[in-house]
Each structure stands twice: as C-alpha cells, then as structure tokens.
Tab-separated table of C-alpha atoms and ligand atoms in Angstrom:
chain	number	residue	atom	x	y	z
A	30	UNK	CA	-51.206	35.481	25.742
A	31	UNK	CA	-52.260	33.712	22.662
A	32	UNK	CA	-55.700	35.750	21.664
A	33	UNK	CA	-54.048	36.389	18.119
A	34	UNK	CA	-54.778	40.359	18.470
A	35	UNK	CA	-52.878	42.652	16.359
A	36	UNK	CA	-52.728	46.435	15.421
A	37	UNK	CA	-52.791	46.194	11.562
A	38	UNK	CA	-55.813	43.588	11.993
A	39	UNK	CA	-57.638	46.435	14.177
A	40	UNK	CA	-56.581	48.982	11.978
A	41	UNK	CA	-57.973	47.116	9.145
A	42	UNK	CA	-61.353	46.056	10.678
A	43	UNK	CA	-61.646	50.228	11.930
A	44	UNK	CA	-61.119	51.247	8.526
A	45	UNK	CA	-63.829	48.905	6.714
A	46	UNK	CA	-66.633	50.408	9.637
A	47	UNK	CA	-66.263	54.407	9.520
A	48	UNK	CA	-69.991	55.368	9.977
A	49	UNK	CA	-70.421	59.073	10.469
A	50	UNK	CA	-72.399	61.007	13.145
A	51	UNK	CA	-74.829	62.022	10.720
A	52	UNK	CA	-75.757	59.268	8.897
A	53	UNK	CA	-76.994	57.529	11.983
A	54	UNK	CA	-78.559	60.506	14.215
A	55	UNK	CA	-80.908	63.472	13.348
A	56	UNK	CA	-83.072	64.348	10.290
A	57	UNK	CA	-85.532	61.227	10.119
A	58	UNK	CA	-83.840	59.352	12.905
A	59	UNK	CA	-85.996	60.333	15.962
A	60	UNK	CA	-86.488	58.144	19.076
A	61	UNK	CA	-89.622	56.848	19.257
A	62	UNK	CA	-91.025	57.292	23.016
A	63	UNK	CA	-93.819	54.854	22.996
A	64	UNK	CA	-90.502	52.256	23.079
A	65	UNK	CA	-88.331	51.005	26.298
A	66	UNK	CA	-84.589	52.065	25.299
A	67	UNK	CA	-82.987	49.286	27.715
A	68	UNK	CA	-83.042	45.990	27.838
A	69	UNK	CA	-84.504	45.130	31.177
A	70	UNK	CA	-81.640	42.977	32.376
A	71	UNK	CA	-79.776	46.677	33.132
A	72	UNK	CA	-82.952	48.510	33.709
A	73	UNK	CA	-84.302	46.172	36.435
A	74	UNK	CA	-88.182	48.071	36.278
A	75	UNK	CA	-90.373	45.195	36.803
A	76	UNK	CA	-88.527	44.824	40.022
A	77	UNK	CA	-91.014	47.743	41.347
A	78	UNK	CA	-93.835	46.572	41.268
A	79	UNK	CA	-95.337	50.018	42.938
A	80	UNK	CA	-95.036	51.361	39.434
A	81	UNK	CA	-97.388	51.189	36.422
A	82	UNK	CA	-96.204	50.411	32.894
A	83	UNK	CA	-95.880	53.829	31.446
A	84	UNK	CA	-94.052	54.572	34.507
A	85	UNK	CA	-91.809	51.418	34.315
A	86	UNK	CA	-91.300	52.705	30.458
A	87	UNK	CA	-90.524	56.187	31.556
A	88	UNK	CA	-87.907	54.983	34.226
A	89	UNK	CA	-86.382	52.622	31.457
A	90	UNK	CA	-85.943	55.535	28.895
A	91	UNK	CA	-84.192	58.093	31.928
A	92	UNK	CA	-81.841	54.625	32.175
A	93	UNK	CA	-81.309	54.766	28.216
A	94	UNK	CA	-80.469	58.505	28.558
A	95	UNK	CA	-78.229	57.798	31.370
A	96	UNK	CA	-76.469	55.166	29.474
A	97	UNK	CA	-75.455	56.910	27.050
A	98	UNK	CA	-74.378	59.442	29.066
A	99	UNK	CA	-72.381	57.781	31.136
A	100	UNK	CA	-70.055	56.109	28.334
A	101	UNK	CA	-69.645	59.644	26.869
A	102	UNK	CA	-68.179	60.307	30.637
A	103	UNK	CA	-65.778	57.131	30.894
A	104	UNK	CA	-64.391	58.242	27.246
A	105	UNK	CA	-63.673	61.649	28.185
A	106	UNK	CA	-61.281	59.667	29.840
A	107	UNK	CA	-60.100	56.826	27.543
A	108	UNK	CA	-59.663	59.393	24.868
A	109	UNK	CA	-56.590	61.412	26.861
A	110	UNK	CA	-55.112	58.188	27.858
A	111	UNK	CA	-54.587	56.220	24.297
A	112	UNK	CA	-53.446	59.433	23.337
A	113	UNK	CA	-50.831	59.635	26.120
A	114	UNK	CA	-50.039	55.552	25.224
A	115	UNK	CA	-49.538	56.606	21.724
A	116	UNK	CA	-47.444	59.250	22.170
A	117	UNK	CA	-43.836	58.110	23.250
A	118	UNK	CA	-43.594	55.604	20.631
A	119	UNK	CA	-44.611	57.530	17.379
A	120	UNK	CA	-42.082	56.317	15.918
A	121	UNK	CA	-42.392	52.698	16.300
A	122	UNK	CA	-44.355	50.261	14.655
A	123	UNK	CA	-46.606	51.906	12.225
A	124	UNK	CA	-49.320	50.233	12.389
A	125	UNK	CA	-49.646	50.580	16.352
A	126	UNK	CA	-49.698	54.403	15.859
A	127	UNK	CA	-52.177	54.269	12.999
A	128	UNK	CA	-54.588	51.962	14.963
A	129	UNK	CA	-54.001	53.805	18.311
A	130	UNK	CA	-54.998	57.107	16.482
A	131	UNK	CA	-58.009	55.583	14.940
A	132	UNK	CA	-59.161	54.519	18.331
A	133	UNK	CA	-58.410	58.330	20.081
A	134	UNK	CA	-60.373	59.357	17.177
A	135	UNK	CA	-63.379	57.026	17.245
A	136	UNK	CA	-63.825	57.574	21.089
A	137	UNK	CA	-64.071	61.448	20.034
A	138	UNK	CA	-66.527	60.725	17.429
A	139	UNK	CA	-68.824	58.510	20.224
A	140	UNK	CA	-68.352	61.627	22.887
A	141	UNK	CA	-69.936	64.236	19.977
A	142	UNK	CA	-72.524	61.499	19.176
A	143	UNK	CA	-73.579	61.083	22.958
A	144	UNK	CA	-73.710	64.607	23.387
A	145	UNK	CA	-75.630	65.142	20.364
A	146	UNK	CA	-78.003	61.756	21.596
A	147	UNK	CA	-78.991	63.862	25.075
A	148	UNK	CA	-80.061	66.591	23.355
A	149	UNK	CA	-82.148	65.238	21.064
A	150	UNK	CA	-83.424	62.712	24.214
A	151	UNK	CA	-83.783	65.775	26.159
A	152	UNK	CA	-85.857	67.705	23.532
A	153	UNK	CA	-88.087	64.341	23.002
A	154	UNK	CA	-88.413	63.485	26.727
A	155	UNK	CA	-89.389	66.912	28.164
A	156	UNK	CA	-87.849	66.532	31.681
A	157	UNK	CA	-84.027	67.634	32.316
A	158	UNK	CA	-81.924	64.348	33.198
A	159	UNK	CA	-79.274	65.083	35.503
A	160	UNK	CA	-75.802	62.984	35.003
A	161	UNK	CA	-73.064	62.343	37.127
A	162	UNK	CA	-69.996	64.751	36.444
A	163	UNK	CA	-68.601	66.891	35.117
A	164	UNK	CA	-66.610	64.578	33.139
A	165	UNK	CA	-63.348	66.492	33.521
A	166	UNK	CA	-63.560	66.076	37.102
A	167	UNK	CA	-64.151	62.135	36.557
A	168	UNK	CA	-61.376	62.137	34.390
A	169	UNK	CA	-59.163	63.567	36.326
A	170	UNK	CA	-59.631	61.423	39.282
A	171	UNK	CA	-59.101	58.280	37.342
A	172	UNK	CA	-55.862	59.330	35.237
A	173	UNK	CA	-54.641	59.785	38.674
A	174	UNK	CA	-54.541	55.922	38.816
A	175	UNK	CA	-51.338	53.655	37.905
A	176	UNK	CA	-51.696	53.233	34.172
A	177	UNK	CA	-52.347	49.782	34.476
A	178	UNK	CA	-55.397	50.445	36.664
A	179	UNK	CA	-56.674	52.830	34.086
A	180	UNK	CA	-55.569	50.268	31.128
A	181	UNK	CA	-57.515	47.770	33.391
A	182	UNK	CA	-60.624	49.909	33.684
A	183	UNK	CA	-60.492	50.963	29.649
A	184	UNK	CA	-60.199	47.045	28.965
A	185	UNK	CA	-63.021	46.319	31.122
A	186	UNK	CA	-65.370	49.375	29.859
A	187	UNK	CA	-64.964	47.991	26.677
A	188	UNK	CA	-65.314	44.301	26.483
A	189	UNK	CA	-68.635	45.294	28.978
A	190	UNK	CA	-70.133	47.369	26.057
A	191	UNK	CA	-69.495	44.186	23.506
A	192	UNK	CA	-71.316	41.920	26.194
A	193	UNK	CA	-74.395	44.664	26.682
A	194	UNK	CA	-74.841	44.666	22.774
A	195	UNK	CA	-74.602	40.951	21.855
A	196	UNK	CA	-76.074	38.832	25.050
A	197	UNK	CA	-78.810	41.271	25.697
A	198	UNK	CA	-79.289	44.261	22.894
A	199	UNK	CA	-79.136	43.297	19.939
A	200	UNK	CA	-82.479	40.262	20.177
A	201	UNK	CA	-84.454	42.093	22.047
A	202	UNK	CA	-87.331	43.225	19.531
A	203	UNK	CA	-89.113	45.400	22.090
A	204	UNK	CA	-86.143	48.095	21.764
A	205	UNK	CA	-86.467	51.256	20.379
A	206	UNK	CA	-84.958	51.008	16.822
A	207	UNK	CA	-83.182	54.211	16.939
A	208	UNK	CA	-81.504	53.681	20.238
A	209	UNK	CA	-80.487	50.281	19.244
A	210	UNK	CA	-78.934	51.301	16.593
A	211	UNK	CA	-76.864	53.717	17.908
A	212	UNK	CA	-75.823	51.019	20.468
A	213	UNK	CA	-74.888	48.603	17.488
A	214	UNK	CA	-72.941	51.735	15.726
A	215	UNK	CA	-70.972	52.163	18.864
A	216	UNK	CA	-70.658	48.300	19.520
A	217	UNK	CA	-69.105	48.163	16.108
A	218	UNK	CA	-66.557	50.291	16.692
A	219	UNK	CA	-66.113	49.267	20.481
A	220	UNK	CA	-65.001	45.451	19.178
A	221	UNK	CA	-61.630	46.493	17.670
A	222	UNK	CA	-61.018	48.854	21.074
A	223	UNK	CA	-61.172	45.793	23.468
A	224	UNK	CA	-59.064	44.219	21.385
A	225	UNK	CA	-56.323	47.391	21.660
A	226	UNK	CA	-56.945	47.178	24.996
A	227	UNK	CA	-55.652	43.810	25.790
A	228	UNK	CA	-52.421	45.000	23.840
A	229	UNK	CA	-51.997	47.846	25.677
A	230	UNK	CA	-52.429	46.132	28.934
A	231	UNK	CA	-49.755	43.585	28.406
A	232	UNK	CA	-47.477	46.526	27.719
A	233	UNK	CA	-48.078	48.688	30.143
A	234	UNK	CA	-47.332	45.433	32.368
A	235	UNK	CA	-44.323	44.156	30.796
A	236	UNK	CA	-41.095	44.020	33.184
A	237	UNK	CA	-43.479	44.485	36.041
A	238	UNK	CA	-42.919	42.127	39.189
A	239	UNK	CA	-45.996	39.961	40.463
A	240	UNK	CA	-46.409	42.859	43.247
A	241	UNK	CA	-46.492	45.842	40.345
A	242	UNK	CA	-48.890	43.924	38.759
A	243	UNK	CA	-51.164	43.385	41.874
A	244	UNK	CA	-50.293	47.097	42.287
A	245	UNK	CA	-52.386	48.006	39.376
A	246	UNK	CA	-54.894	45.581	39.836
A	247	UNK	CA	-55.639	47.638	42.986
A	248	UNK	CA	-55.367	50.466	41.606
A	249	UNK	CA	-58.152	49.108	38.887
A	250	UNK	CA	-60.624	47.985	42.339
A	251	UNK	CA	-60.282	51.403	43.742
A	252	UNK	CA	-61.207	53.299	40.453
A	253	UNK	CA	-64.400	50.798	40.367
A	254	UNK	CA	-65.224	52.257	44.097
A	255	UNK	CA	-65.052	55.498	42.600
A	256	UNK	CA	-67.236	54.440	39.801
A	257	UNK	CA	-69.757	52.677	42.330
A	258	UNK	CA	-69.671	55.924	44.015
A	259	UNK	CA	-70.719	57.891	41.614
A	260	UNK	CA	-73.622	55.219	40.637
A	261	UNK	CA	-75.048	55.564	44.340
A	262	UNK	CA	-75.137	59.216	43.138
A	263	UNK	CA	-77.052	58.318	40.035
A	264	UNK	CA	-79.506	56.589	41.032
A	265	UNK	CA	-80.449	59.732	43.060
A	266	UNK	CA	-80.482	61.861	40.191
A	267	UNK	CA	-82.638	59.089	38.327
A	268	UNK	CA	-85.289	59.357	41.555
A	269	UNK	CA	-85.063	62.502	41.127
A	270	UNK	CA	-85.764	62.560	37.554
A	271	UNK	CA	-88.327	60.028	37.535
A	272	UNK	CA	-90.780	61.934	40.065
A	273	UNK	CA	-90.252	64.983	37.940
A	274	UNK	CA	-91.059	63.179	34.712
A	275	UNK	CA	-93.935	61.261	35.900
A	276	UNK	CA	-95.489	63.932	38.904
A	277	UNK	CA	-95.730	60.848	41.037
A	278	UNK	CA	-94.258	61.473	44.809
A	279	UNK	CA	-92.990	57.711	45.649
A	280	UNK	CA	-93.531	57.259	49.513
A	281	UNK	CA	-90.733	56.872	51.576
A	282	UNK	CA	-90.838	52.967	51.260
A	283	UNK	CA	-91.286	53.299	48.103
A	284	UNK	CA	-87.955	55.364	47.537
A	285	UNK	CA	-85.849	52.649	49.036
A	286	UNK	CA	-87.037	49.936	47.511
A	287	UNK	CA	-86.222	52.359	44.016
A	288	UNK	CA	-82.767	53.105	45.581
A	289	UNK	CA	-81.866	49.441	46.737
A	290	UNK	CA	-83.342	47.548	43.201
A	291	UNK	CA	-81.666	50.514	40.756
A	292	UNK	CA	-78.322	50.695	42.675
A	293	UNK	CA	-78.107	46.905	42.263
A	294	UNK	CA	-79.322	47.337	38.747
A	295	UNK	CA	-76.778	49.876	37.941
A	296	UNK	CA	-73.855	47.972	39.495
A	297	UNK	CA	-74.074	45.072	37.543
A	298	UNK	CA	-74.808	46.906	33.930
A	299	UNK	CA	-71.899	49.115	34.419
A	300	UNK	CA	-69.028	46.904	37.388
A	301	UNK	CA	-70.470	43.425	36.907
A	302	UNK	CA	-70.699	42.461	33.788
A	303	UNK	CA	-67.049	43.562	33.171
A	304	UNK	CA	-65.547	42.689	35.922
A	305	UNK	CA	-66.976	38.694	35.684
A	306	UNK	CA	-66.701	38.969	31.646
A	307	UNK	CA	-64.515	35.891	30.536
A	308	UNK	CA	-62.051	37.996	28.629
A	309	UNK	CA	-61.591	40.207	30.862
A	310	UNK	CA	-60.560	37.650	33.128
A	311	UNK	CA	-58.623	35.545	30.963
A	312	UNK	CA	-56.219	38.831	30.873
A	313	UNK	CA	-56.260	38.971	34.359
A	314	UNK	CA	-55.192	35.765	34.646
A	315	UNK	CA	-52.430	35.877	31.745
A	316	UNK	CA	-50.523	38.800	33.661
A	317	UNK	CA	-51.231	36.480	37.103
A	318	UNK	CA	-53.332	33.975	38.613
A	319	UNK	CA	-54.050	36.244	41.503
A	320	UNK	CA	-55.171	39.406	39.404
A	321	UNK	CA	-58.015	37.060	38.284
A	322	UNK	CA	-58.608	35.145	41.961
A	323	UNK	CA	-58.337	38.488	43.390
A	324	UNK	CA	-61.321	40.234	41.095
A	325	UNK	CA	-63.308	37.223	40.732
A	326	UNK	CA	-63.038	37.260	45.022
A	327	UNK	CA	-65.299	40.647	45.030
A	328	UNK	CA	-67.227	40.641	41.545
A	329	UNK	CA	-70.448	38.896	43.411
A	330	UNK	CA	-71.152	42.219	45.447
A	331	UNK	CA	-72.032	43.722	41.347
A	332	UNK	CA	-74.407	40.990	40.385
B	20	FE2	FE1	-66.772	54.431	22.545
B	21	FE2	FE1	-64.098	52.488	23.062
C-alpha cells in the first residue's frame, strides 16, 4: 500500500512530542464544571429534550468521564499486544523496535493519565461514575481474537481518536479547556500509532490467503459485538449515573428514549466513526476488496 508510513519517521515524530503527565494534569489544571467536556456530535444531549440545560451539561460531562475511561480500557489492551508484536523480532530492524517500544510506552503513559483524569473528575463531579470492566477482563477477551482482528481493532481505535480530535474537538470553543487539552495531548501522540498500526496490519497479514484475511476481518466484527455489548452496558451505568448526579427519577418513557438516543450516540463515537473512517478502509481494501465491501456492508447500523 503506498501511504509512505515508516518506523524511523514515527519514531522521529514520537520523539519531537514527549509531553509528560504532569505538565498537562494537576496543580493549576482543574476542569472547569460550568463547561460541556464533549462535543455534542458523541454526546447526542439535545436529543432529550425532557432534560434541562444543566442537566444536558451534567449528562455531557458523565460522557467526558466515560470517554476517557473507556480508551484507558481499549489500551489496557493495545499495550500487551505491540508488546507481544515487538517481541519476536528484537533483533530486526532497529528502528521498528525503537518505534514499537515508544508506542507500548506512550499507551502506558495515556492509561496512568486516564486514571489519574477520573480521579480528579471524580473528586470535581461529586457522584461515582461507574465504567465498563474491569479492563483485564476486556482484555482478555479480545487478545483471544486472531491477531489480525485485534491489529484491525487497534488500527481502527486509533485512526477513530484522530477523527474525534480534528473533525469535531479541536473547533469547538464551547469545550472545557482542560479536557480538550488532554484530548489534543493524547491526539498528538495517537497520530504516529495509527500510522504503526497500518504497518503492523500488513504484517500480521502477509502470506495470508484471501480466506485468512476474511478470517480476521471476522474476527475484527465479532470483537466490535463485544465492544457494542459492553456499550449497551454503559449506557446503563450512565442512566444510572445521571439520576444519581442530578436527583431527577426519569419516567419510564423517559428512560427509553435516554437508552435508545445514548446507545445510538455511543455506537457511532466509539464503532462508527472507525469503522466508516476512510483510512481505515483504504487498509481494508489494500489487504482485499471484500474486507472493505464486507465492513462498509454493516457500518450503517453505528451511525
Ligand atoms: Fe493512547
Ligand atoms: Fe494509541
């Protein structure tokens, strides 16, 4: 595939970002409350029209939280899998250890920072947010994948986060500044990882017949149902959350409505917007035509 990706490019560009944890969390850097933390295009609010604006604002902030959250979940698993792609080949090409180190190493740097985030959220927000998990357990269940599955997944995660942070994040001026800009901090980092990605994903599929391929394209759908699953979960926790938060009891219409806008809401900010992203397809397509026909045949369910 001719996208001009290499290792010692992504080393490079790694090496010239390096912010640390604590020059972009804690001390002076508080959220500010009185702020949305998500751009509405994920948080889908103003779709319930039952709720008033502080409540609409409250519900947007528990979808901030969750965010975050939820990416320091998916890299619990990323983290265990470069390594494992790193590790038969340390002594190859140089660079493709040095860069595939970097990235094991950035993803633990975003899992402390996330953690570090829902505290401070939690201390700041005053109601307990429960998240899907634990993350182990998620883990687990998705390393159990074909490695191009998982590959698939990582590539998709990733070029998803760069999407979130430049078509709807970072021009929205009604954003908290703090949460923005640990979303442009991870964004950073997250560019040169989608771009490891795609290289790992053409080796993991090298010497692979059309049918291995479509074997761990598969493999990549059913790890989204598992992901989907756990939203549907999620968005019960977020209820949940949001009637603690607030003290308002929705009515029982009022619940499904919550449940049927924020499921849909949740699908496309975390299955959609990957899954129909143009590089992400253009991968697809490079390893087969049918990977892409095949994802781009069930992508409008997450829109
Ligand atoms: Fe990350
Ligand atoms: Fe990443």
């Amino acid at each position: 595939m001719n996208h001009g990706y290499t290792y010692q490019a992504a080393l490079a560009s790694s090496e010239a970002i390096n912010w640390r944890i604590e020059d972009i969390i804690g001390g002076t850097k508080r959220l500010d409350f009185s702020k949305p933390f998500m751009p509405e295009t994920f948080a889908r609010v103003d779709k319930l029209p039952f709720l008033n604006d502080e409540e609409k604002r409250i519900l947007n902030q528990i979808r901030g939280n969750i965010y975050l959250c939820i990416f320091g979940l998916v890299e619990e698993f990323i983290l265990p899998f470069v390594l494992d792609h790193a590790r038969p080949q340390l002594q190859g090409d140089d660079y493709r250890v040095r860069a595939l180190l970097k990235f094991a190493c950035e993803e633990a740097k975003h899992i402390q920072l996330f953690k570090q985030f829902r505290r401070e959220f939690e201390e700041g927000f005053g109601t307990d947010c429960a998240v899907i998990g634990p993350p182990e357990a998620i883990a687990q269940a998705i390393l159990a994948h074909d490695p191009l599955g998982v590959a698939l997944t990582t590539l998709h995660i990733e070029w998803m986060v760069q999407r979130h942070y430049v078509d709807s994040i970072k021009d929205d001026q009604e954003l908290d500044p703090q949460f923005k800009s640990l979303l442009r901090h991870h964004w950073l980092e997250e560019v040169q990882h989608a771009k490891l990605d795609t290289l790992m994903v053409e080796s993991l599929a090298q010497g692979r017949t059309e049918e291995e391929i479509m074997k761990g394209v598969e493999e990549y759908i059913e790890i989204g149902g598992f992901i989907d699953g756990g939203l549907k979960q999620q968005v019960e926790f977020d209820l949940d959350s949001f009637e603690r938060a607030t003290g308002r009891k929705l009515t029982d219409a009022e619940k499904d409505e919550f449940r049927s806008v924020q499921l849909q809401a949740n699908r496309w900010t975390y299955l959609g917007t990957g899954m129909t992203h143009e590089k992400v397809l253009a991968t697809l397509e490079s390893l087969t035509p049918k990977a892409r026909q095949r994802i781009e045949s069930i992508s409008p369910v997450f829109s």
